[in-house]
Amino acid sequence: MASSSTINLEAFTWEYDVFLSFRGEDTRKNFTDHLYFALCQNRIRTFRDEEELKKGEYLAPELTRAIQSSRISMIVFSKDYASSRWCLDELEQIVECKETRKQIIFPIFYDVDPSEVRKQSGNYGLALAKHEERFEGSNKVHKWRCALTKVANMSGWDLQGMANGYQSKFIDGIIQEVLLIVSQVPMFVEKHVVGLELHVNRLVKLMYGTHDDNNVRMIGIYGMAGIGKTLLAQTLYNKFFGYFKWSCFLEISSGISEIKRFQEEFLSKLLRRKIEVGSEGEGKALIKHWLQVKKCLIVLDNLEHLNQFEALCGERDWFGKGSRLILTTRDAHVFKELKEDEHYKVGPLCHNDSLELFSLHAFSGRLKPKEDYAKVLDGIVAYCAGLPLALKVLGAYLSDKSIEEWISAFDKLKEIPNNDVQAKLKISYDGLPDDRIKSLFLDLVCFSREISKETIDAMGYFSTIEIRNLVDKCLIDYCQWDGIGLHSLVREMGREIIRLESPEKPCERSRLWCPNDIHDVLIGQKGSEKIEVIVFNDSSTKDMKYNTKAFKNMENLRFLHIDGVYIDGKFKHLSKVLKYLRWTQCPLKYITIPLNCFFEKLVSLEMVESNIKEFKAPLKYFPHLESLNLNSCEHLTSTPNFSGAQNLRKLTFVGCYNLVKQVARNSRLGESSFTSNAVNTCSPYQLFLRKH
C-alpha cells in the first residue's frame, strides 16, 4: 500500500461503479456491448466512453475524471487493444489509480492469450514496436509496457479458459463478481463530527506507516464508553474499504451469547452468503479456511470479552496478506495479544472541540451561541469533561430550551446525571468480573481527587490486580505519583449507582460523600449498618460540632476520611471493622481510647495537620496498624506508646516541631522484629520502620 502520507483521507465517493476500457473497433458492437448491457441491467453504474472522446494528443478530461471516480476498472484486452495509444493511456491512468487510490482492476482477456499481453508478443509486440518508432526518445512506451505487464499479472478473466468461449456464461460470472464488490457500502456516519482528524491520522500511521503492506495488522482502539471509538472505526472503514475486495463492519451485540452466532454473522457478512457454523471450533476452522487467502478489511466493533477476540480473529494466519483488522472495546484486556504498537487509547476532546460539538447539537448546527447562553454553556461543557456522548446527548436535549430551562437542567445535572449518559457508562461497571472489584470502584467514586495506591491497599483490596481490572475497563486511569484518577462523568455514574440504593434516605446508602448528606446523618445521629464508607472534606462544616454517637450504629463502617471536622465524645462508638481512618486538621488536643477498646482491623491512621498535643492511646489497641501518619502536628510533644505495635511498618512525624521525646520510646519495640531506619534528628524528621 502507499505510505500514509499519500493516502487520500477523504471518505470514498464514486460516481461510477465500473469504468470500461476497450478497443472500440474490436468489441464495441459485440462483447463489450453485451457486457455493458448486463452491467446496466444489474443497476451497476458503468461508464463507457464514446469514440469522440478519443481524439487529440491526450486523454480527454472527461475520461480522466471518469477513471478516477470509478470503483472498478474493467480492461477488455482484445487483439488490437495495444494498437490504440488512447487505450494505452487509459491503461496507464488506471494503473496509477490502483496504486494511489487502490482502484480495483478486472483484466478481461477476450480473444487474446494473457501471456501475449504479459510478454508483449504477437500483435501486442508489433503494436508497441510501431509506438516506439513514433515516440522515439520518449519513455511513454516503456510506461505502457510496464502497465501491460502489471495488469496481465493480475488475476483476471480469460474467455477461452473459463467459459469455453460462451460469452453469456462468461459475462454472468463477471457480473456476480462485480456485485460482490459494489454491494459493499460505506457506514453511516453522524452529521456533526468534531476532533477526529488527529486520531484518524495517527491510526492510519498505525495501520500502515512504515509497516510491510503484506503483513496482517490488527489495530485495537479502546477507551471509556461514549468516547467515540465506534465513530473512529466507522470513519476508518469508510476511508479504506474501497481498497479491499473483501470487507465488513461487524458490531458485536451484547444480546448474543453464543460465540458461534458471531462467527456465522461474521462469515456471512464478509462472504456475502449464508454460512452456518456447528460449533466455536468449527467456526475458527472455517474463518481460516475461507479467509487465509483473502486480503480483508475487517472491523469488529464493541468486543466485550477475550473469547470473542479469540473466536473471530485469534490468529493472524487466518487472514490473507495485507489484511487490516480494526477492533474496538471498552476493555483493554481484550487486546492483550496485540503488539505494543497496535494499541490506541481514545481520550476526551479538548475544550474548543467540546464547545464546538456541543454547540452544533444545541444550536441547530450554528457554532456561535447566543450571548445570554454563554455563561451556562461553559459550565455544561466543563461538566461533560470532553466526553462526546454527553456533549451530543445534552446538546440535543437543550436545543429547543430557554435560558431558564438550561439553568434548571444544569442544576439538576449536578445532582442527578442524564439517564442516557448514565446507562451507556454503566455498561462497563456491569461488566466487572466480581463484587469486590465493583465495591472498590464504588469506594473510589467517593473521592473528588486522585487516590493513592497506598490508600487503596489500606482499604483491604488486592489493589494491584483489582486496579488493573478497572483500568482495563477504562473506568479509572493511572496518574502521576502512583495515583488513581477517574473521569468526572464516570465518577458521577458510580455515585448515581450508590444514590439509587436509597434515593430518599442517605443513611441507608453504602457510601456517603455529599457534605449535606453526611451533615444530615451526623447531626441527626441517623447512622445505620448500611454505611461502609464516609469521605467528608467540606470546609463549610468547619464550625460544626458532631458527636461520636453518630457512628454508634455504623457497625460496618470500614473507611472514614474526614477533614477539619470537630467530633467529640467516646471513640468506643466507632466501628470495630474500621480499616482506614484519616482525620486531618483534627481540633482535639488529646487522643484517648477507653480500656479494652480494640480496633483490630485498623491498618492506616492519618491525623495530619492536627491540633494533637499528646497521642495517649497506646498502639496495642491497634494490633494490625501498619501506618501511622502524624505529619505537621506542630503541637505534638511526645510519640505514642509503641508497645504491642507488632505490624507497624511506617511512622511519619514530618513537621512536628515540638516533638521532644523523638525516638526515646523506640526501645519499647524491642520484642518486635523491626529496625529503625532513615532518622533525621533535626526537626522535621521521618521515621520508617521496616521488617528485617
XYZ file of C-alpha atoms in Angstrom, residues 52-679:
628
model
C -15.306 11.191 -29.996
C -13.553 11.351 -26.606
C -10.536 9.514 -28.038
C -9.146 12.274 -30.198
C -6.193 14.604 -29.932
C -2.839 14.052 -28.221
C -4.055 13.466 -24.673
C -6.900 11.765 -22.830
C -9.997 13.910 -22.718
C -10.617 15.399 -19.250
C -13.944 13.530 -19.142
C -12.111 10.212 -19.485
C -9.532 11.050 -16.856
C -12.219 12.133 -14.389
C -14.319 9.034 -15.117
C -11.360 6.737 -14.443
C -10.503 8.492 -11.185
C -14.106 8.428 -9.953
C -14.730 4.744 -10.718
C -14.542 1.975 -8.134
C -13.605 -0.736 -10.652
C -11.843 -0.520 -13.985
C -12.574 -3.313 -16.471
C -9.999 -3.620 -19.219
C -11.103 -5.688 -22.190
C -7.877 -6.871 -23.814
C -8.578 -7.704 -27.475
C -6.182 -8.432 -30.337
C -5.699 -4.813 -31.367
C -6.076 -3.156 -27.931
C -2.384 -2.167 -27.859
C -2.560 -0.517 -31.271
C -4.599 2.323 -29.744
C -2.492 4.889 -27.932
C -5.637 6.160 -26.203
C -6.344 2.694 -24.810
C -2.763 2.526 -23.534
C -3.072 5.987 -21.981
C -6.250 4.800 -20.229
C -4.410 1.729 -19.034
C -1.567 3.830 -17.609
C -4.081 6.077 -15.828
C -5.925 3.042 -14.418
C -2.714 1.512 -13.028
C -1.880 4.836 -11.392
C -5.336 4.896 -9.765
C -4.816 1.397 -8.445
C -1.526 2.377 -6.853
C -2.665 5.686 -5.366
C -6.398 5.148 -4.835
C -6.478 1.341 -4.663
C -8.912 1.112 -7.532
C -9.864 -2.483 -8.349
C -8.834 -3.751 -11.800
C -10.650 -6.522 -13.692
C -8.479 -7.677 -16.633
C -10.637 -9.434 -19.234
C -8.829 -11.351 -21.954
C -11.133 -11.502 -24.975
C -9.816 -13.490 -27.904
C -6.220 -12.978 -26.739
C -3.915 -15.089 -24.610
C -2.868 -13.448 -21.267
C 0.775 -14.334 -21.950
C 0.694 -12.254 -25.144
C -0.256 -9.211 -23.069
C 2.207 -10.019 -20.296
C 5.193 -10.572 -22.606
C 4.052 -8.080 -25.251
C 4.377 -10.708 -28.001
C 2.282 -11.306 -31.129
C 0.007 -8.407 -32.054
C 0.958 -6.600 -28.834
C 4.650 -6.760 -29.679
C 4.072 -5.460 -33.194
C 1.830 -2.598 -31.974
C 4.325 -1.480 -29.323
C 7.191 -1.594 -31.829
C 5.285 0.877 -34.007
C 4.643 3.110 -30.988
C 8.367 3.108 -30.204
C 9.126 4.345 -33.700
C 6.603 7.145 -33.296
C 7.669 8.174 -29.783
C 11.387 7.678 -30.196
C 13.318 9.316 -27.386
C 10.302 9.260 -25.023
C 9.682 6.887 -22.113
C 5.953 6.763 -22.883
C 6.115 3.283 -24.477
C 8.178 2.000 -21.551
C 5.395 3.108 -19.181
C 2.812 1.368 -21.344
C 4.835 -1.844 -21.327
C 5.128 -1.732 -17.535
C 1.396 -1.145 -17.207
C 0.578 -4.048 -19.530
C 2.846 -6.375 -17.570
C 1.386 -5.337 -14.203
C -2.221 -5.820 -15.279
C -1.576 -9.071 -17.141
C -0.027 -10.482 -13.956
C -3.229 -9.800 -12.016
C -5.915 -12.380 -11.544
C -8.279 -11.867 -14.470
C -10.914 -13.351 -16.746
C -9.926 -15.461 -19.772
C -12.860 -16.125 -22.107
C -11.339 -19.268 -23.613
C -10.077 -20.709 -20.348
C -13.079 -20.030 -18.107
C -16.289 -20.441 -20.108
C -15.169 -22.366 -23.170
C -15.982 -19.356 -25.292
C -19.596 -18.989 -24.146
C -19.953 -15.237 -23.745
C -23.221 -15.212 -21.775
C -21.849 -17.563 -19.116
C -18.590 -15.628 -19.059
C -20.360 -12.290 -18.628
C -22.616 -13.686 -15.906
C -19.556 -14.711 -13.883
C -18.096 -11.206 -14.201
C -21.382 -9.624 -13.097
C -21.570 -11.785 -9.978
C -18.019 -10.792 -9.032
C -18.757 -7.103 -9.533
C -21.927 -7.347 -7.434
C -19.877 -8.751 -4.548
C -17.779 -5.601 -4.584
C -20.372 -2.903 -5.228
C -22.625 -4.368 -2.525
C -20.112 -3.040 -0.007
C -21.288 0.386 1.064
C -19.843 2.912 3.498
C -21.080 3.070 7.067
C -23.434 5.863 8.004
C -21.529 8.500 9.984
C -23.350 11.057 12.087
C -23.749 14.574 10.762
C -21.692 16.539 13.283
C -18.151 15.177 13.628
C -15.517 17.092 15.593
C -11.942 16.347 16.635
C -11.433 13.195 14.556
C -8.687 14.287 12.176
C -5.794 13.897 14.613
C -6.985 10.462 15.723
C -7.506 9.311 12.134
C -4.031 10.435 11.047
C -2.437 8.602 13.978
C -4.421 5.445 13.290
C -3.558 5.498 9.585
C 0.110 5.508 10.575
C -0.501 2.568 12.892
C -2.348 0.687 10.149
C 0.294 1.311 7.509
C 3.091 3.756 8.303
C 6.419 2.026 7.698
C 4.968 -1.472 8.025
C 5.177 -4.096 5.269
C 1.966 -3.937 3.246
C 1.789 -7.725 3.218
C 1.719 -8.037 6.999
C -1.565 -8.642 8.787
C -2.136 -5.714 11.160
C -4.668 -5.578 13.988
C -5.361 -2.150 15.491
C -7.081 -2.135 18.879
C -8.993 1.065 19.708
C -10.065 1.283 23.349
C -11.456 3.850 25.754
C -14.348 4.610 28.064
C -17.939 4.322 26.881
C -19.127 7.242 24.752
C -15.610 8.468 23.921
C -16.017 7.952 20.136
C -14.455 4.540 19.398
C -17.229 3.419 17.043
C -17.182 6.734 15.168
C -13.443 6.373 14.642
C -13.869 2.793 13.410
C -16.655 3.849 11.018
C -14.530 6.694 9.652
C -11.540 4.426 9.076
C -13.720 1.781 7.437
C -15.229 4.339 5.079
C -11.795 5.593 4.087
C -10.311 2.177 3.365
C -12.989 -0.346 2.418
C -12.702 0.643 -1.239
C -9.128 -0.642 -1.219
C -10.301 -4.164 -0.403
C -12.288 -6.722 -2.329
C -13.381 -8.279 0.965
C -14.562 -6.059 3.788
C -17.133 -5.996 6.558
C -18.128 -3.975 9.605
C -19.492 -6.196 12.380
C -20.981 -4.716 15.529
C -20.788 -7.155 18.420
C -24.213 -7.230 20.045
C -24.444 -7.716 23.804
C -27.673 -9.663 23.264
C -25.884 -12.603 21.628
C -24.200 -15.045 23.983
C -23.224 -17.912 21.671
C -19.823 -17.365 20.094
C -20.732 -19.421 17.038
C -23.526 -16.940 16.232
C -20.924 -14.181 15.963
C -18.847 -16.431 13.712
C -21.845 -17.114 11.467
C -22.715 -13.432 11.204
C -19.065 -12.537 10.593
C -18.521 -15.051 7.781
C -21.935 -14.447 6.185
C -21.391 -10.697 6.120
C -17.865 -10.917 4.761
C -18.515 -13.610 2.132
C -21.993 -12.229 1.228
C -23.738 -15.575 1.578
C -25.278 -17.539 4.401
C -22.766 -19.557 6.406
C -23.790 -21.967 9.172
C -21.414 -22.907 11.991
C -21.856 -26.021 14.111
C -19.501 -25.133 16.954
C -16.983 -22.499 18.031
C -14.098 -24.736 16.966
C -15.650 -25.300 13.551
C -16.143 -21.548 13.248
C -12.435 -20.914 13.797
C -11.557 -23.531 11.179
C -13.995 -22.015 8.675
C -12.662 -18.497 9.218
C -9.136 -19.694 8.487
C -10.271 -21.859 5.546
C -12.199 -19.098 3.802
C -10.104 -16.040 4.643
C -6.452 -17.119 4.708
C -6.037 -16.305 1.013
C -8.228 -13.194 1.032
C -6.968 -9.680 1.689
C -9.634 -8.299 4.012
C -10.611 -5.126 5.805
C -12.490 -6.148 8.941
C -13.961 -4.024 11.711
C -15.119 -5.764 14.890
C -16.846 -3.083 16.924
C -17.534 -3.382 20.651
C -15.679 -6.569 21.557
C -16.585 -7.300 25.169
C -14.663 -10.438 26.064
C -11.348 -12.063 25.232
C -13.093 -15.204 23.973
C -14.851 -13.122 21.296
C -11.477 -11.872 20.076
C -10.042 -15.400 20.090
C -13.032 -16.838 18.202
C -13.159 -14.183 15.478
C -9.542 -13.152 14.885
C -7.417 -15.262 17.199
C -4.518 -15.877 14.794
C -3.023 -13.669 12.112
C -2.542 -16.553 9.681
C -6.333 -16.840 9.414
C -6.257 -13.816 7.095
C -4.633 -13.137 3.744
C -1.539 -11.000 3.298
C -2.167 -7.291 3.631
C -5.336 -7.702 5.700
C -6.221 -4.996 8.206
C -8.408 -5.543 11.277
C -9.790 -2.619 13.295
C -11.065 -3.630 16.725
C -12.813 -1.580 19.403
C -13.536 -2.324 23.047
C -14.177 -0.805 26.455
C -11.938 -3.481 28.000
C -8.239 -3.159 27.122
C -7.628 -6.712 28.395
C -9.289 -7.974 25.201
C -6.234 -6.706 23.287
C -3.585 -8.445 25.383
C -2.382 -10.454 22.358
C -1.837 -7.386 20.179
C 1.594 -5.886 19.621
C 2.578 -2.829 21.606
C 2.223 -0.510 18.611
C -1.236 -1.873 17.790
C -2.959 -0.329 20.832
C -4.675 3.045 20.596
C -6.454 4.728 23.506
C -9.024 7.425 22.727
C -9.090 10.307 25.196
C -11.556 13.156 25.827
C -11.968 16.113 23.467
C -10.165 19.352 24.209
C -12.237 22.312 25.406
C -12.514 24.011 21.996
C -13.629 20.817 20.253
C -16.049 20.106 23.109
C -17.565 23.569 22.765
C -17.897 23.132 19.008
C -19.521 19.689 19.229
C -21.980 20.768 21.928
C -22.889 23.954 20.051
C -23.558 22.064 16.818
C -26.152 19.967 18.625
C -27.530 22.671 20.904
C -27.871 25.457 18.350
C -29.059 23.538 15.274
C -25.709 23.494 13.523
C -24.744 27.046 14.413
C -21.374 27.245 16.130
C -21.850 30.655 17.741
C -24.256 30.549 20.697
C -26.483 33.359 21.789
C -24.662 35.691 24.154
C -27.055 35.131 27.054
C -26.316 31.394 26.940
C -22.536 31.790 27.127
C -22.082 31.505 30.905
C -24.197 28.404 31.460
C -22.827 26.961 28.206
C -19.283 26.997 29.581
C -20.479 25.284 32.753
C -22.246 22.471 30.902
C -19.314 21.910 28.541
C -16.949 21.739 31.528
C -19.333 19.266 33.207
C -19.139 16.972 30.149
C -15.324 16.905 30.517
C -14.698 16.172 26.838
C -16.973 13.100 26.584
C -18.594 13.239 23.105
C -21.591 11.159 24.201
C -22.510 13.642 26.929
C -21.883 16.656 24.693
C -24.190 15.286 21.987
C -26.929 13.999 24.291
C -27.106 17.128 26.426
C -26.726 19.450 23.442
C -29.627 17.788 21.621
C -31.751 17.780 24.787
C -31.252 21.505 25.380
C -31.506 22.582 21.737
C -35.059 23.953 21.959
C -34.958 25.109 25.593
C -34.970 28.609 27.031
C -32.093 30.027 29.081
C -34.118 29.451 32.262
C -34.586 25.784 31.320
C -30.846 25.465 30.618
C -30.010 26.750 34.094
C -32.572 24.453 35.694
C -31.317 21.436 33.731
C -27.715 22.177 34.702
C -28.646 22.442 38.387
C -30.359 19.067 38.122
C -27.326 17.518 36.414
C -25.228 18.412 39.430
C -27.484 16.155 41.499
C -28.737 13.509 39.070
C -26.902 12.552 35.820
C -28.639 12.237 32.463
C -30.229 8.781 32.034
C -28.871 8.151 28.526
C -25.305 9.008 29.510
C -25.637 7.053 32.762
C -26.887 3.913 31.007
C -24.042 3.929 28.486
C -21.310 4.449 31.072
C -22.787 1.855 33.443
C -22.229 -0.934 30.904
C -18.548 -1.053 31.878
C -19.423 -1.233 35.583
C -21.919 -4.041 34.956
C -19.204 -5.936 33.095
C -16.789 -6.008 36.046
C -15.859 -9.606 36.915
C -16.813 -9.748 40.604
C -18.406 -7.889 43.505
C -15.082 -6.990 45.145
C -13.962 -5.024 42.107
C -17.361 -3.345 41.903
C -17.008 -2.458 45.586
C -13.578 -0.944 45.004
C -14.921 1.155 42.139
C -17.774 2.456 44.270
C -15.287 3.296 47.026
C -13.144 5.266 44.578
C -16.004 7.388 43.236
C -16.447 8.852 46.714
C -13.225 10.822 46.259
C -13.142 14.085 44.344
C -9.374 13.960 43.885
C -6.747 11.369 42.989
C -6.372 8.429 45.352
C -3.031 6.824 46.193
C -2.437 3.110 45.806
C -1.327 3.108 49.442
C -4.817 4.240 50.476
C -6.419 1.501 48.370
C -4.112 -1.075 49.978
C -5.222 0.095 53.415
C -8.857 -0.409 52.384
C -8.216 -4.141 52.211
C -8.273 -4.772 48.470
C -5.948 -6.788 46.259
C -5.040 -3.437 44.854
C -2.547 -4.343 42.113
C -4.767 -6.752 40.194
C -8.082 -5.089 41.012
C -6.855 -1.656 39.961
C -5.647 -3.229 36.725
C -9.127 -4.663 36.116
C -10.649 -1.199 36.498
C -8.008 0.405 34.260
C -8.627 -2.229 31.582
C -12.339 -1.465 31.727
C -11.478 2.226 31.194
C -13.225 3.155 34.439
C -10.115 4.613 36.089
C -6.680 5.794 34.976
C -3.181 5.672 36.384
C -1.969 9.141 37.332
C 1.388 10.577 38.300
C 2.974 9.653 41.612
C 1.297 6.245 41.727
C -2.187 7.765 41.995
C -5.562 6.744 40.589
C -7.952 9.146 38.856
C -11.439 8.987 37.342
C -13.198 10.875 34.574
C -15.731 13.164 36.226
C -18.711 11.577 34.443
C -17.540 8.073 35.342
C -17.415 9.288 38.943
C -20.945 10.665 38.566
C -22.096 7.335 37.145
C -20.744 5.457 40.179
C -22.240 7.945 42.603
C -25.627 7.564 40.947
C -25.446 3.798 41.479
C -24.920 4.481 45.186
C -27.648 7.148 45.352
C -30.176 4.734 43.881
C -29.555 2.311 46.764
C -31.830 4.640 48.731
C -32.830 7.797 46.811
C -34.609 9.462 49.736
C -32.585 8.265 52.758
C -28.803 8.852 52.596
C -28.393 6.937 55.886
C -29.482 3.768 54.041
C -26.751 4.038 51.395
C -23.461 2.145 51.496
C -21.278 5.203 50.926
C -21.502 8.905 51.709
C -19.513 11.756 50.128
C -22.014 14.621 49.780
C -21.395 17.132 52.605
C -25.098 17.857 53.046
C -25.973 14.168 53.297
C -23.146 13.487 55.754
C -24.090 16.518 57.871
C -27.703 15.322 57.972
C -26.652 11.830 59.085
C -24.156 13.011 61.716
C -26.117 15.885 63.206
C -29.249 13.737 63.434
C -27.287 10.659 64.549
C -29.025 8.631 61.831
C -26.154 6.248 61.139
C -27.030 2.695 60.066
C -25.287 -0.612 59.444
C -25.599 0.043 55.679
C -22.883 2.731 55.720
C -19.404 1.415 54.825
C -17.518 4.491 53.592
C -17.594 8.182 54.518
C -15.482 10.824 52.764
C -16.159 14.186 54.422
C -13.967 17.105 53.387
C -16.163 20.178 53.138
C -14.759 23.388 54.626
C -18.235 24.859 55.153
C -18.762 22.496 58.116
C -15.622 23.619 59.913
C -17.566 25.359 62.678
C -19.995 22.466 63.169
C -19.609 20.090 66.116
C -20.567 16.435 65.952
C -20.552 13.611 68.475
C -19.163 10.131 68.071
C -22.597 8.761 68.998
C -23.498 9.442 65.371
C -21.292 6.461 64.471
C -22.827 4.127 67.036
C -24.985 2.196 64.577
C -22.444 2.234 61.723
C -21.291 -1.275 62.519
C -19.905 -1.873 59.018
C -18.056 1.425 58.592
C -14.633 0.418 57.242
C -13.347 3.680 55.778
C -13.586 7.110 57.392
C -11.984 10.158 55.787
C -12.741 13.498 57.464
C -11.003 16.850 57.062
C -11.252 19.691 59.558
C -14.335 18.302 61.311
C -14.884 18.626 65.063
C -16.043 15.343 66.581
C -16.278 14.936 70.332
C -17.295 12.012 72.501
C -16.111 8.475 73.162
C -14.225 6.683 70.457
C -15.707 3.388 71.526
C -18.652 4.266 69.274
C -16.503 3.948 66.160
C -16.877 0.760 64.115
C -14.640 -2.129 65.155
C -14.231 -3.126 61.488
C -12.733 0.271 60.614
C -9.657 -0.296 58.404
C -8.728 3.241 57.460
C -9.112 6.459 59.441
C -7.886 9.761 58.043
C -8.714 12.786 60.180
C -6.809 15.836 59.013
C -6.887 19.100 60.978
C -8.322 17.300 63.978
C -9.106 20.028 66.555
C -8.705 17.698 69.595
C -5.624 18.064 71.806
C -5.644 14.536 73.196
C -6.467 11.220 71.569
C -7.671 8.764 74.183
C -9.347 5.386 73.900
C -11.171 3.514 76.716
C -9.510 0.432 78.169
C -10.045 -2.791 76.225
C -11.460 -0.890 73.243
C -9.525 -2.571 70.438
C -9.624 -1.563 66.778
C -8.314 -4.852 65.440
C -8.987 -4.130 61.759
C -7.397 -0.668 61.584
C -4.478 -0.691 59.139
C -3.852 3.006 58.482
C -4.267 6.010 60.781
C -3.575 9.526 59.449
C -4.006 12.670 61.568
C -2.081 15.207 59.502
C -2.013 18.951 60.390
C -3.907 18.278 63.586
C -4.058 20.095 66.919
C -2.946 16.999 68.829
C -0.639 17.641 71.773
C -0.409 14.085 73.003
C -1.417 10.804 71.402
C -2.343 8.984 74.611
C -3.889 5.903 73.047
C -1.364 3.021 73.236
C -0.812 1.388 69.867
C -1.550 -2.013 71.374
C -5.190 -1.092 70.837
C -4.433 -1.121 67.113
C -2.731 -4.538 66.784
C -2.846 -4.590 62.958
C -1.845 -0.981 62.397
C 0.728 -0.733 59.600
C 0.959 3.023 59.027
C 0.727 5.986 61.421
C 0.999 9.456 59.871
C 1.220 12.444 62.243
C 2.876 14.863 59.826
C 2.635 18.600 60.572
C 1.149 18.104 64.042
C 3.043 21.129 65.321
C 1.758 20.848 68.894
C 2.694 17.195 69.340
C 5.163 16.851 72.232
C 5.596 13.096 72.532
C 5.375 9.979 70.417
C 2.706 7.351 71.060
C 3.344 4.279 73.186
C 4.506 1.703 70.652
C 4.047 -1.338 72.906
C 2.264 -4.081 71.023
C 2.669 -2.425 67.627
C 3.665 -5.700 66.031
C 2.654 -4.810 62.456
C 3.739 -1.179 62.243
C 5.651 -0.565 59.018
C 5.593 3.173 58.527
C 5.657 6.019 61.046
C 5.996 9.669 59.992
C 6.435 12.847 62.056
C 7.476 15.375 59.393
C 6.855 18.926 60.603
C 6.291 18.010 64.267
C 8.484 20.848 65.554
C 7.633 20.469 69.246
C 8.265 16.750 69.423
C 10.814 16.363 72.228
C 10.793 12.682 73.056
C 11.556 11.809 69.410
C 12.734 8.209 69.340
C 13.097 7.754 73.080
C 10.348 5.197 73.248
C 11.662 3.243 70.304
C 13.179 0.810 72.814
C 9.678 -0.412 73.553
C 9.740 -2.115 70.180
C 12.419 -4.475 71.492
C 10.384 -7.641 71.262
C 9.219 -6.915 67.719
C 11.107 -7.727 64.558
C 11.647 -4.128 63.358
C 14.582 -1.851 62.939
C 14.558 1.917 62.708
C 15.844 3.453 59.514
C 16.388 6.899 57.987
C 16.030 9.024 61.130
